[in-house]
């Protein structure tokens, strides 16, 4: 297993739409294991494959931290959402930025496990918020896109500094 580097905003690869997984082979197994190791190593609650520069529809979550096993979602789809709320989010790809996002706090998800077996699950609270945030990543969307106009305005200089740093490093 290997700990993978996490892409940071504004890396353009974070904006790609990830491809569905069609082959449940050794490569996928390796990717899933590396995502889990990277999730644990960074003490974060969710990580998607495009964040480690592999644009495939895979995400791992562990909203309760080390208290439970990381959950693996391959090709996740939200079938239904309910019970909306405002939650404070952050993202390993956008360090030092937090903001409130409107999310469903109850979702019905369909996905496949690492072997390709389909499952459905009803998620609530942080589990629900986390999978929505990760599915956004699979669609090239970041939580900062969902912030209010005023929050975006407040974060503008901080985000611009990240763009400058990225451009200087490139
Ligand atoms: Ni994120």
PDB file of C-alpha atoms and ligand atoms in Angstrom:
ATOM      1  CA  UNK A   1       0.000   0.000   0.000  1.00  0.00           C
ATOM      2  CA  UNK A   2       1.058   3.563  -0.522  1.00  0.00           C
ATOM      3  CA  UNK A   3       0.099   6.943   0.769  1.00  0.00           C
ATOM      4  CA  UNK A   4      -0.881   9.102  -2.195  1.00  0.00           C
ATOM      5  CA  UNK A   5      -0.397  12.807  -2.751  1.00  0.00           C
ATOM      6  CA  UNK A   6      -3.626  14.805  -2.584  1.00  0.00           C
ATOM      7  CA  UNK A   7      -4.169  17.387  -5.338  1.00  0.00           C
ATOM      8  CA  UNK A   8      -4.887  20.887  -4.095  1.00  0.00           C
ATOM      9  CA  UNK A   9      -7.122  23.662  -5.399  1.00  0.00           C
ATOM     10  CA  UNK A  10      -6.926  25.069  -8.043  1.00  0.00           C
ATOM     11  CA  UNK A  11      -5.396  22.013  -9.735  1.00  0.00           C
ATOM     12  CA  UNK A  12      -7.429  21.650 -12.952  1.00  0.00           C
ATOM     13  CA  UNK A  13      -7.593  17.864 -12.547  1.00  0.00           C
ATOM     14  CA  UNK A  14      -9.943  18.409  -9.600  1.00  0.00           C
ATOM     15  CA  UNK A  15     -12.431  19.683 -12.190  1.00  0.00           C
ATOM     16  CA  UNK A  16     -12.505  16.534 -14.313  1.00  0.00           C
ATOM     17  CA  UNK A  17     -15.576  14.312 -14.455  1.00  0.00           C
ATOM     18  CA  UNK A  18     -14.399  10.888 -13.315  1.00  0.00           C
ATOM     19  CA  UNK A  19     -14.978   7.754 -15.371  1.00  0.00           C
ATOM     20  CA  UNK A  20     -17.149   4.866 -14.158  1.00  0.00           C
ATOM     21  CA  UNK A  21     -15.224   1.820 -12.945  1.00  0.00           C
ATOM     22  CA  UNK A  22     -15.797  -1.140 -15.247  1.00  0.00           C
ATOM     23  CA  UNK A  23     -12.982  -3.469 -14.233  1.00  0.00           C
ATOM     24  CA  UNK A  24     -12.897  -4.844 -10.704  1.00  0.00           C
ATOM     25  CA  UNK A  25      -9.340  -6.071 -10.880  1.00  0.00           C
ATOM     26  CA  UNK A  26      -6.023  -5.868  -9.034  1.00  0.00           C
ATOM     27  CA  UNK A  27      -5.573  -2.241 -10.095  1.00  0.00           C
ATOM     28  CA  UNK A  28      -8.863  -1.259  -8.466  1.00  0.00           C
ATOM     29  CA  UNK A  29      -7.952  -3.224  -5.340  1.00  0.00           C
ATOM     30  CA  UNK A  30      -4.645  -1.334  -5.155  1.00  0.00           C
ATOM     31  CA  UNK A  31      -6.383   2.016  -5.704  1.00  0.00           C
ATOM     32  CA  UNK A  32      -8.937   1.314  -2.952  1.00  0.00           C
ATOM     33  CA  UNK A  33      -6.227   0.223  -0.502  1.00  0.00           C
ATOM     34  CA  UNK A  34      -4.164   3.313  -1.261  1.00  0.00           C
ATOM     35  CA  UNK A  35      -7.193   5.599  -0.847  1.00  0.00           C
ATOM     36  CA  UNK A  36      -7.924   4.034   2.547  1.00  0.00           C
ATOM     37  CA  UNK A  37      -4.302   4.396   3.627  1.00  0.00           C
ATOM     38  CA  UNK A  38      -4.235   8.029   2.480  1.00  0.00           C
ATOM     39  CA  UNK A  39      -7.548   8.709   4.269  1.00  0.00           C
ATOM     40  CA  UNK A  40      -6.184   7.287   7.515  1.00  0.00           C
ATOM     41  CA  UNK A  41      -2.765   8.927   7.190  1.00  0.00           C
ATOM     42  CA  UNK A  42      -4.317  12.372   6.796  1.00  0.00           C
ATOM     43  CA  UNK A  43      -7.009  11.850   9.459  1.00  0.00           C
ATOM     44  CA  UNK A  44      -9.714  12.977   7.067  1.00  0.00           C
ATOM     45  CA  UNK A  45     -13.287  11.700   6.827  1.00  0.00           C
ATOM     46  CA  UNK A  46     -13.583  11.304   3.067  1.00  0.00           C
ATOM     47  CA  UNK A  47     -11.422  10.995  -0.024  1.00  0.00           C
ATOM     48  CA  UNK A  48     -12.241  10.542  -3.685  1.00  0.00           C
ATOM     49  CA  UNK A  49     -10.091   9.020  -6.393  1.00  0.00           C
ATOM     50  CA  UNK A  50      -9.819  12.219  -8.511  1.00  0.00           C
ATOM     51  CA  UNK A  51      -8.227  13.931  -5.496  1.00  0.00           C
ATOM     52  CA  UNK A  52      -5.262  11.579  -5.889  1.00  0.00           C
ATOM     53  CA  UNK A  53      -5.194  12.248  -9.630  1.00  0.00           C
ATOM     54  CA  UNK A  54      -6.986   9.053 -10.680  1.00  0.00           C
ATOM     55  CA  UNK A  55     -10.232  10.205 -12.342  1.00  0.00           C
ATOM     56  CA  UNK A  56     -12.334   7.128 -11.553  1.00  0.00           C
ATOM     57  CA  UNK A  57     -15.613   6.932  -9.677  1.00  0.00           C
ATOM     58  CA  UNK A  58     -14.304   5.624  -6.350  1.00  0.00           C
ATOM     59  CA  UNK A  59     -14.640   7.200  -2.904  1.00  0.00           C
ATOM     60  CA  UNK A  60     -13.817   6.149   0.632  1.00  0.00           C
ATOM     61  CA  UNK A  61     -15.375   7.655   3.747  1.00  0.00           C
ATOM     62  CA  UNK A  62     -14.972   7.332   7.467  1.00  0.00           C
ATOM     63  CA  UNK A  63     -17.029  10.088   9.120  1.00  0.00           C
ATOM     64  CA  UNK A  64     -16.498   8.685  12.617  1.00  0.00           C
ATOM     65  CA  UNK A  65     -12.721   8.641  12.206  1.00  0.00           C
ATOM     66  CA  UNK A  66     -10.869   5.624  13.542  1.00  0.00           C
ATOM     67  CA  UNK A  67     -13.959   4.404  15.405  1.00  0.00           C
ATOM     68  CA  UNK A  68     -15.178   2.348  12.457  1.00  0.00           C
ATOM     69  CA  UNK A  69     -14.012   0.740   9.219  1.00  0.00           C
ATOM     70  CA  UNK A  70     -13.666   2.998   6.165  1.00  0.00           C
ATOM     71  CA  UNK A  71     -16.550   2.598   3.719  1.00  0.00           C
ATOM     72  CA  UNK A  72     -15.756   2.002   0.041  1.00  0.00           C
ATOM     73  CA  UNK A  73     -18.071   3.251  -2.711  1.00  0.00           C
ATOM     74  CA  UNK A  74     -17.443   2.388  -6.345  1.00  0.00           C
ATOM     75  CA  UNK A  75     -19.695   4.128  -8.907  1.00  0.00           C
ATOM     76  CA  UNK A  76     -21.876   5.671  -6.169  1.00  0.00           C
ATOM     77  CA  UNK A  77     -25.227   7.194  -7.134  1.00  0.00           C
ATOM     78  CA  UNK A  78     -27.689   9.009  -4.907  1.00  0.00           C
ATOM     79  CA  UNK A  79     -31.189   7.659  -5.479  1.00  0.00           C
ATOM     80  CA  UNK A  80     -33.018  10.016  -3.128  1.00  0.00           C
ATOM     81  CA  UNK A  81     -32.342  12.815  -0.677  1.00  0.00           C
ATOM     82  CA  UNK A  82     -34.329  14.279   2.196  1.00  0.00           C
ATOM     83  CA  UNK A  83     -34.128  16.391   5.350  1.00  0.00           C
ATOM     84  CA  UNK A  84     -32.024  19.384   4.323  1.00  0.00           C
ATOM     85  CA  UNK A  85     -29.683  21.162   6.675  1.00  0.00           C
ATOM     86  CA  UNK A  86     -26.727  23.526   6.815  1.00  0.00           C
ATOM     87  CA  UNK A  87     -23.400  21.872   7.530  1.00  0.00           C
ATOM     88  CA  UNK A  88     -19.872  23.214   7.862  1.00  0.00           C
ATOM     89  CA  UNK A  89     -17.543  21.522   5.394  1.00  0.00           C
ATOM     90  CA  UNK A  90     -13.870  21.444   4.610  1.00  0.00           C
ATOM     91  CA  UNK A  91     -11.793  19.507   2.086  1.00  0.00           C
ATOM     92  CA  UNK A  92      -8.302  18.026   2.081  1.00  0.00           C
ATOM     93  CA  UNK A  93      -7.837  19.561  -1.382  1.00  0.00           C
ATOM     94  CA  UNK A  94      -8.586  23.089  -0.083  1.00  0.00           C
ATOM     95  CA  UNK A  95      -6.615  23.435   3.163  1.00  0.00           C
ATOM     96  CA  UNK A  96      -7.577  26.149   5.678  1.00  0.00           C
ATOM     97  CA  UNK A  97     -10.969  26.857   4.105  1.00  0.00           C
ATOM     98  CA  UNK A  98     -14.288  26.059   5.764  1.00  0.00           C
ATOM     99  CA  UNK A  99     -17.802  27.098   4.896  1.00  0.00           C
ATOM    100  CA  UNK A 100     -21.460  26.263   5.318  1.00  0.00           C
ATOM    101  CA  UNK A 101     -23.150  24.195   2.648  1.00  0.00           C
ATOM    102  CA  UNK A 102     -26.781  23.140   2.302  1.00  0.00           C
ATOM    103  CA  UNK A 103     -26.932  19.354   2.126  1.00  0.00           C
ATOM    104  CA  UNK A 104     -29.440  16.583   2.552  1.00  0.00           C
ATOM    105  CA  UNK A 105     -28.862  14.881   5.899  1.00  0.00           C
ATOM    106  CA  UNK A 106     -30.522  11.684   4.730  1.00  0.00           C
ATOM    107  CA  UNK A 107     -29.636  10.005   1.432  1.00  0.00           C
ATOM    108  CA  UNK A 108     -30.294   6.664  -0.198  1.00  0.00           C
ATOM    109  CA  UNK A 109     -27.152   5.555  -2.044  1.00  0.00           C
ATOM    110  CA  UNK A 110     -26.555   2.807  -4.567  1.00  0.00           C
ATOM    111  CA  UNK A 111     -22.977   1.728  -5.258  1.00  0.00           C
ATOM    112  CA  UNK A 112     -20.695  -1.242  -5.798  1.00  0.00           C
ATOM    113  CA  UNK A 113     -18.078  -2.607  -3.454  1.00  0.00           C
ATOM    114  CA  UNK A 114     -14.464  -3.270  -4.455  1.00  0.00           C
ATOM    115  CA  UNK A 115     -15.479  -6.642  -5.896  1.00  0.00           C
ATOM    116  CA  UNK A 116     -18.251  -5.197  -8.056  1.00  0.00           C
ATOM    117  CA  UNK A 117     -21.141  -6.360  -5.884  1.00  0.00           C
ATOM    118  CA  UNK A 118     -23.960  -3.811  -5.832  1.00  0.00           C
ATOM    119  CA  UNK A 119     -25.374  -2.538  -2.556  1.00  0.00           C
ATOM    120  CA  UNK A 120     -27.808   0.101  -1.371  1.00  0.00           C
ATOM    121  CA  UNK A 121     -27.554   1.996   1.875  1.00  0.00           C
ATOM    122  CA  UNK A 122     -29.449   4.730   3.672  1.00  0.00           C
ATOM    123  CA  UNK A 123     -27.011   7.227   5.156  1.00  0.00           C
ATOM    124  CA  UNK A 124     -27.771   9.950   7.677  1.00  0.00           C
ATOM    125  CA  UNK A 125     -26.016  12.963   9.190  1.00  0.00           C
ATOM    126  CA  UNK A 126     -22.240  13.084   8.574  1.00  0.00           C
ATOM    127  CA  UNK A 127     -22.291   9.845   6.563  1.00  0.00           C
ATOM    128  CA  UNK A 128     -24.853  11.442   4.253  1.00  0.00           C
ATOM    129  CA  UNK A 129     -22.999  14.751   4.015  1.00  0.00           C
ATOM    130  CA  UNK A 130     -19.701  13.007   3.385  1.00  0.00           C
ATOM    131  CA  UNK A 131     -20.904  10.873   0.455  1.00  0.00           C
ATOM    132  CA  UNK A 132     -22.514  13.918  -1.208  1.00  0.00           C
ATOM    133  CA  UNK A 133     -19.223  15.838  -0.884  1.00  0.00           C
ATOM    134  CA  UNK A 134     -17.300  12.888  -2.398  1.00  0.00           C
ATOM    135  CA  UNK A 135     -19.766  12.367  -5.268  1.00  0.00           C
ATOM    136  CA  UNK A 136     -19.357  16.085  -6.015  1.00  0.00           C
ATOM    137  CA  UNK A 137     -15.619  15.409  -6.429  1.00  0.00           C
ATOM    138  CA  UNK A 138     -16.413  12.626  -8.936  1.00  0.00           C
ATOM    139  CA  UNK A 139     -18.301  15.246 -10.934  1.00  0.00           C
ATOM    140  CA  UNK A 140     -15.522  17.835 -10.748  1.00  0.00           C
ATOM    141  CA  UNK A 141     -17.383  19.912  -8.201  1.00  0.00           C
ATOM    142  CA  UNK A 142     -15.907  21.354  -4.983  1.00  0.00           C
ATOM    143  CA  UNK A 143     -17.722  22.423  -1.823  1.00  0.00           C
ATOM    144  CA  UNK A 144     -16.578  26.018  -2.331  1.00  0.00           C
ATOM    145  CA  UNK A 145     -18.792  26.084  -5.448  1.00  0.00           C
ATOM    146  CA  UNK A 146     -21.773  25.611  -3.128  1.00  0.00           C
ATOM    147  CA  UNK A 147     -20.960  28.406  -0.670  1.00  0.00           C
ATOM    148  CA  UNK A 148     -23.129  31.483  -0.408  1.00  0.00           C
ATOM    149  CA  UNK A 149     -22.207  34.586  -2.373  1.00  0.00           C
ATOM    150  CA  UNK A 150     -21.115  36.343   0.813  1.00  0.00           C
ATOM    151  CA  UNK A 151     -18.979  33.449   2.025  1.00  0.00           C
ATOM    152  CA  UNK A 152     -17.289  33.285  -1.392  1.00  0.00           C
ATOM    153  CA  UNK A 153     -16.641  36.999  -1.167  1.00  0.00           C
ATOM    154  CA  UNK A 154     -15.110  36.591   2.292  1.00  0.00           C
ATOM    155  CA  UNK A 155     -12.833  33.808   1.050  1.00  0.00           C
ATOM    156  CA  UNK A 156     -11.881  35.517  -2.181  1.00  0.00           C
ATOM    157  CA  UNK A 157      -8.406  36.717  -1.181  1.00  0.00           C
ATOM    158  CA  UNK A 158      -7.515  33.377   0.395  1.00  0.00           C
ATOM    159  CA  UNK A 159      -8.565  31.456  -2.722  1.00  0.00           C
ATOM    160  CA  UNK A 160      -6.741  33.926  -4.979  1.00  0.00           C
ATOM    161  CA  UNK A 161      -3.574  33.371  -2.951  1.00  0.00           C
ATOM    162  CA  UNK A 162      -3.906  29.640  -3.604  1.00  0.00           C
ATOM    163  CA  UNK A 163      -4.269  30.303  -7.342  1.00  0.00           C
ATOM    164  CA  UNK A 164      -1.147  32.508  -7.305  1.00  0.00           C
ATOM    165  CA  UNK A 165       0.854  29.886  -5.408  1.00  0.00           C
ATOM    166  CA  UNK A 166      -0.290  27.190  -7.853  1.00  0.00           C
ATOM    167  CA  UNK A 167       0.630  29.315 -10.876  1.00  0.00           C
ATOM    168  CA  UNK A 168       4.052  30.145  -9.445  1.00  0.00           C
ATOM    169  CA  UNK A 169       4.755  26.462  -8.773  1.00  0.00           C
ATOM    170  CA  UNK A 170       3.697  25.450 -12.285  1.00  0.00           C
TER     171      UNK A 170
HETATM  172 NI1  LIG B   1     -13.179  17.087  -0.527  1.00  0.00          NI
END
